[in-house]
Amino acid sequence: MKPHVICLMASSVDGRTLHSRWRPKGSGGELFERVHDELAGDAWLVGRVTGQEFAKGKPYPPSTNETFPREPWFARRDAKAYGVVLDAHGKIGWGRSDIGGDPIVVVLSEAASDAHLAGLRGEGVSYIFAGKSELDLALALDILNREIGVKRLLLEGGGGANGAFLRSGLVDELNLILCPAVDGAKGAPSVFDSTDVEPDRRAPVTAMTLESSQALEGGAMLLRYRIQNADVQVATGR
């Protein structure tokens, strides 16, 4: 069963998400955290690049004498919320087991090394597998629901992860905090991005319905859209 996926992002009026480039200078960080708390997800999810920003450790040792089955492993299953990070090939050395009190769950492909799994286990970082060498996002959602009961997941960037979920037909709702700032230059990440491998692949979105709009302090707006997708099995090939 797929969790309800809510993409939550704060952007400039031109859709860019790197706050340090915004003019006038300012931040939607406090607004983002407040809306995040109000949405009360069972888990929140970010991509590898964003996840790396939370890491405090170094890469794990390159080898181990141990071997591990490619099946879910959880340090704990009783958390109110989990921080889920996509890391297909096991690149992030965490140096921590939670982010803001939310236990980390890493989504790996089966190509991740035994040495990396040993490092995760040693730090008490949970992990699941979703795909042989590349991530199957629909499968990852199914496993998160089945293993730890995630029914409501907040998708929070970066643009690459958001775009991958969108193109897979897996985003049910967009909560966009539109901040009174502009980027106005090339090269910044946006709310939804694609890769060089699939620059022309379009998302199977068939309708977007504005559920509500709310004025926030400082001239920001919170826009809530319900997203309707084409059949997920058709969109993802599953």
Short mmCIF file of C-alpha atoms in Angstrom, two decimals:
data_model
loop_
_atom_site.label_atom_id
_atom_site.label_comp_id
_atom_site.label_asym_id
_atom_site.label_seq_id
_atom_site.Cartn_x
_atom_site.Cartn_y
_atom_site.Cartn_z
CA MET A 1 0.00 0.00 0.00
CA LYS A 2 1.47 3.34 -1.06
CA PRO A 3 1.72 6.09 1.56
CA HIS A 4 0.12 9.44 0.81
CA VAL A 5 3.06 11.49 -0.53
CA ILE A 6 3.09 15.23 0.14
CA CYS A 7 5.87 17.24 -1.50
CA LEU A 8 6.74 20.15 0.80
CA MET A 9 9.10 22.83 -0.49
CA ALA A 10 9.89 26.51 -0.03
CA SER A 11 10.84 28.40 -3.18
CA SER A 12 11.38 31.85 -4.58
CA VAL A 13 8.70 33.20 -6.92
CA ASP A 14 10.74 31.85 -9.85
CA GLY A 15 10.72 28.35 -8.39
CA ARG A 16 14.31 28.19 -7.15
CA THR A 17 15.19 26.56 -3.84
CA LEU A 18 18.73 27.62 -2.95
CA HIS A 19 18.01 30.24 -0.29
CA SER A 20 21.51 31.75 -0.32
CA ARG A 21 20.89 33.04 -3.88
CA TRP A 22 17.59 34.74 -3.12
CA ARG A 23 17.17 38.49 -3.27
CA PRO A 24 16.27 40.20 -1.11
CA LYS A 25 18.14 38.05 1.36
CA GLY A 26 16.05 36.14 3.83
CA SER A 27 14.96 32.61 4.53
CA GLY A 28 11.80 30.56 4.50
CA GLY A 29 13.41 28.10 6.91
CA GLU A 30 11.24 28.89 9.91
CA LEU A 31 8.08 28.79 7.80
CA PHE A 32 9.16 25.46 6.32
CA GLU A 33 9.71 23.88 9.73
CA ARG A 34 6.36 25.11 10.98
CA VAL A 35 4.44 23.69 8.02
CA HIS A 36 6.48 20.47 8.28
CA ASP A 37 5.31 20.07 11.89
CA GLU A 38 1.70 20.91 11.00
CA LEU A 39 1.61 18.25 8.29
CA ALA A 40 2.61 15.60 10.86
CA GLY A 41 4.04 12.97 8.54
CA ASP A 42 4.98 9.47 9.66
CA ALA A 43 8.23 10.03 7.75
CA TRP A 44 10.03 12.62 5.67
CA LEU A 45 12.26 11.83 2.71
CA VAL A 46 15.17 13.55 0.98
CA GLY A 47 17.61 12.62 -1.77
CA ARG A 48 21.28 11.77 -1.39
CA VAL A 49 22.64 15.29 -1.96
CA THR A 50 20.30 16.79 0.63
CA GLY A 51 20.90 13.85 2.96
CA GLN A 52 24.65 14.38 2.78
CA GLU A 53 24.13 17.83 4.32
CA PHE A 54 22.89 16.14 7.51
CA ALA A 55 25.77 13.67 7.74
CA LYS A 56 28.45 14.08 10.41
CA GLY A 57 30.67 11.10 9.64
CA LYS A 58 33.27 9.97 7.14
CA PRO A 59 32.86 7.19 4.55
CA TYR A 60 32.86 3.76 6.14
CA PRO A 61 35.83 1.37 5.79
CA PRO A 62 35.99 -0.04 2.24
CA SER A 63 35.95 -3.71 3.21
CA THR A 64 34.56 -6.16 5.75
CA ASN A 65 34.71 -9.89 6.40
CA GLU A 66 30.96 -9.96 7.01
CA THR A 67 28.20 -10.59 4.49
CA PHE A 68 24.62 -9.48 4.92
CA PRO A 69 21.35 -10.49 3.28
CA ARG A 70 19.75 -7.88 1.05
CA GLU A 71 16.70 -7.45 3.24
CA PRO A 72 15.37 -4.66 5.49
CA TRP A 73 17.24 -4.05 8.73
CA PHE A 74 15.86 -1.74 11.42
CA ALA A 75 17.60 -0.47 14.52
CA ARG A 76 14.15 0.54 15.80
CA ARG A 77 10.55 0.40 14.63
CA ASP A 78 8.77 2.45 17.29
CA ALA A 79 9.51 6.03 16.24
CA LYS A 80 6.83 8.68 15.84
CA ALA A 81 8.53 9.78 12.60
CA TYR A 82 11.49 8.65 10.48
CA GLY A 83 14.00 10.53 8.34
CA VAL A 84 14.32 8.60 5.06
CA VAL A 85 17.27 9.22 2.75
CA LEU A 86 17.78 7.88 -0.78
CA ASP A 87 21.35 6.61 -1.18
CA ALA A 88 21.27 3.99 -3.93
CA HIS A 89 24.92 2.97 -3.86
CA GLY A 90 25.71 3.64 -0.20
CA LYS A 91 27.86 6.77 -0.27
CA ILE A 92 26.94 8.56 2.96
CA GLY A 93 28.85 7.95 6.20
CA TRP A 94 26.43 9.19 8.83
CA GLY A 95 28.19 9.59 12.15
CA ARG A 96 24.72 9.73 13.69
CA SER A 97 21.62 7.57 13.85
CA ASP A 98 18.91 10.24 13.85
CA ILE A 99 18.15 13.69 12.50
CA GLY A 100 16.36 15.95 14.94
CA GLY A 101 15.30 12.91 16.93
CA ASP A 102 13.89 11.08 13.88
CA PRO A 103 15.72 7.77 13.26
CA ILE A 104 17.44 7.58 9.87
CA VAL A 105 16.27 4.98 7.35
CA VAL A 106 18.47 4.70 4.24
CA VAL A 107 17.00 3.45 0.95
CA LEU A 108 19.68 1.41 -0.85
CA SER A 109 19.94 -0.64 -4.00
CA GLU A 110 21.24 -4.19 -3.72
CA ALA A 111 24.49 -2.91 -5.24
CA ALA A 112 25.46 -1.30 -1.92
CA SER A 113 28.49 -3.04 -0.44
CA ASP A 114 28.60 -5.28 2.63
CA ALA A 115 31.17 -2.89 4.06
CA HIS A 116 28.66 -0.04 3.86
CA LEU A 117 25.98 -2.17 5.50
CA ALA A 118 28.39 -2.98 8.31
CA GLY A 119 28.99 0.74 8.79
CA LEU A 120 25.27 1.49 8.92
CA ARG A 121 24.63 -1.30 11.42
CA GLY A 122 27.52 -0.15 13.57
CA GLU A 123 25.98 3.30 13.88
CA GLY A 124 22.43 2.06 14.37
CA VAL A 125 21.22 3.38 11.01
CA SER A 126 18.30 1.42 9.57
CA TYR A 127 18.11 0.52 5.88
CA ILE A 128 15.91 -1.06 3.24
CA PHE A 129 16.58 -2.24 -0.32
CA ALA A 130 14.52 -1.10 -3.30
CA GLY A 131 15.99 -2.26 -6.61
CA LYS A 132 18.96 -4.20 -7.94
CA SER A 133 21.25 -1.36 -9.02
CA GLU A 134 18.89 1.63 -9.31
CA LEU A 135 16.15 2.65 -6.94
CA ASP A 136 12.55 1.62 -7.50
CA LEU A 137 10.72 4.43 -5.73
CA ALA A 138 7.31 2.75 -5.75
CA LEU A 139 8.84 -0.33 -4.16
CA ALA A 140 10.58 1.83 -1.53
CA LEU A 141 7.23 3.38 -0.55
CA ASP A 142 5.61 -0.04 -0.34
CA ILE A 143 8.37 -1.34 1.94
CA LEU A 144 8.22 1.72 4.20
CA ASN A 145 4.48 1.20 4.59
CA ARG A 146 4.75 -2.54 5.15
CA GLU A 147 7.74 -2.56 7.50
CA ILE A 148 7.26 0.53 9.68
CA GLY A 149 3.71 1.63 8.95
CA VAL A 150 4.41 4.83 7.01
CA LYS A 151 1.05 6.11 5.77
CA ARG A 152 1.89 9.80 5.28
CA LEU A 153 5.28 10.76 3.85
CA LEU A 154 6.67 14.27 3.36
CA LEU A 155 8.89 14.55 0.27
CA GLU A 156 11.28 17.44 0.94
CA GLY A 157 13.88 17.61 -1.80
CA GLY A 158 16.12 18.24 -3.38
CA GLY A 159 14.73 18.89 -6.80
CA GLY A 160 16.23 15.68 -8.21
CA ALA A 161 14.43 13.45 -5.70
CA ASN A 162 11.21 15.46 -6.05
CA GLY A 163 11.36 15.21 -9.83
CA ALA A 164 11.98 11.46 -9.75
CA PHE A 165 8.91 10.89 -7.56
CA LEU A 166 6.83 13.24 -9.72
CA ARG A 167 7.81 11.49 -12.97
CA SER A 168 7.00 8.14 -11.35
CA GLY A 169 3.46 9.31 -10.65
CA LEU A 170 3.93 9.02 -6.89
CA VAL A 171 3.26 12.57 -5.62
CA ASP A 172 -0.28 13.04 -4.30
CA GLU A 173 -0.06 16.58 -2.99
CA LEU A 174 2.16 19.67 -3.29
CA ASN A 175 2.51 22.12 -0.41
CA LEU A 176 4.52 25.04 -1.78
CA ILE A 177 5.69 27.89 0.42
CA LEU A 178 6.13 30.71 -2.07
CA CYS A 179 8.52 33.27 -0.61
CA PRO A 180 8.74 36.97 -1.63
CA ALA A 181 12.18 36.63 -3.22
CA VAL A 182 13.71 35.98 -6.63
CA ASP A 183 16.78 34.08 -7.81
CA GLY A 184 16.82 35.36 -11.38
CA ALA A 185 19.94 33.54 -12.59
CA LYS A 186 20.79 30.22 -14.21
CA GLY A 187 22.08 27.16 -12.43
CA ALA A 188 20.06 27.01 -9.24
CA PRO A 189 18.05 23.93 -8.26
CA SER A 190 14.28 24.13 -8.60
CA VAL A 191 11.34 22.50 -6.85
CA PHE A 192 11.28 19.68 -9.43
CA ASP A 193 14.40 18.84 -11.47
CA SER A 194 15.34 16.18 -14.00
CA THR A 195 18.64 14.54 -14.88
CA ASP A 196 20.72 14.65 -18.04
CA VAL A 197 19.71 11.03 -18.64
CA GLU A 198 16.00 11.83 -18.94
CA PRO A 199 15.71 15.55 -19.75
CA ASP A 200 12.49 15.17 -21.75
CA ARG A 201 10.60 12.61 -19.64
CA ARG A 202 7.33 14.17 -18.56
CA ALA A 203 5.42 13.56 -15.33
CA PRO A 204 2.10 11.70 -15.68
CA VAL A 205 0.20 14.52 -13.94
CA THR A 206 -3.33 14.81 -15.32
CA ALA A 207 -4.72 17.50 -12.99
CA MET A 208 -3.70 19.86 -10.17
CA THR A 209 -6.44 21.22 -7.93
CA LEU A 210 -5.85 24.14 -5.57
CA GLU A 211 -7.12 22.94 -2.20
CA SER A 212 -6.23 26.07 -0.24
CA SER A 213 -4.09 29.19 -0.19
CA GLN A 214 -2.88 30.82 3.00
CA ALA A 215 -1.04 34.09 3.55
CA LEU A 216 1.94 33.64 5.86
CA GLU A 217 4.02 36.26 7.61
CA GLY A 218 6.51 38.31 5.64
CA GLY A 219 4.53 38.16 2.42
CA ALA A 220 4.90 34.41 1.86
CA MET A 221 2.05 32.21 0.62
CA LEU A 222 1.29 28.55 1.30
CA LEU A 223 -0.32 26.90 -1.72
CA ARG A 224 -1.76 23.41 -1.33
CA TYR A 225 -2.44 21.45 -4.52
CA ARG A 226 -3.95 18.00 -4.89
CA ILE A 227 -2.26 16.15 -7.73
CA GLN A 228 -3.97 13.60 -9.92
CA ASN A 229 -1.73 11.17 -11.78
CA ALA A 230 -2.24 8.68 -14.55
CA ASP A 231 -2.32 5.05 -13.42
CA VAL A 232 0.85 4.45 -11.37
CA GLN A 233 1.39 0.99 -12.87
CA VAL A 234 1.39 2.55 -16.33
CA ALA A 235 3.62 5.41 -15.18
CA THR A 236 6.19 3.22 -13.48
CA GLY A 237 5.97 0.01 -15.46
CA ARG A 238 5.14 -1.93 -12.27
#
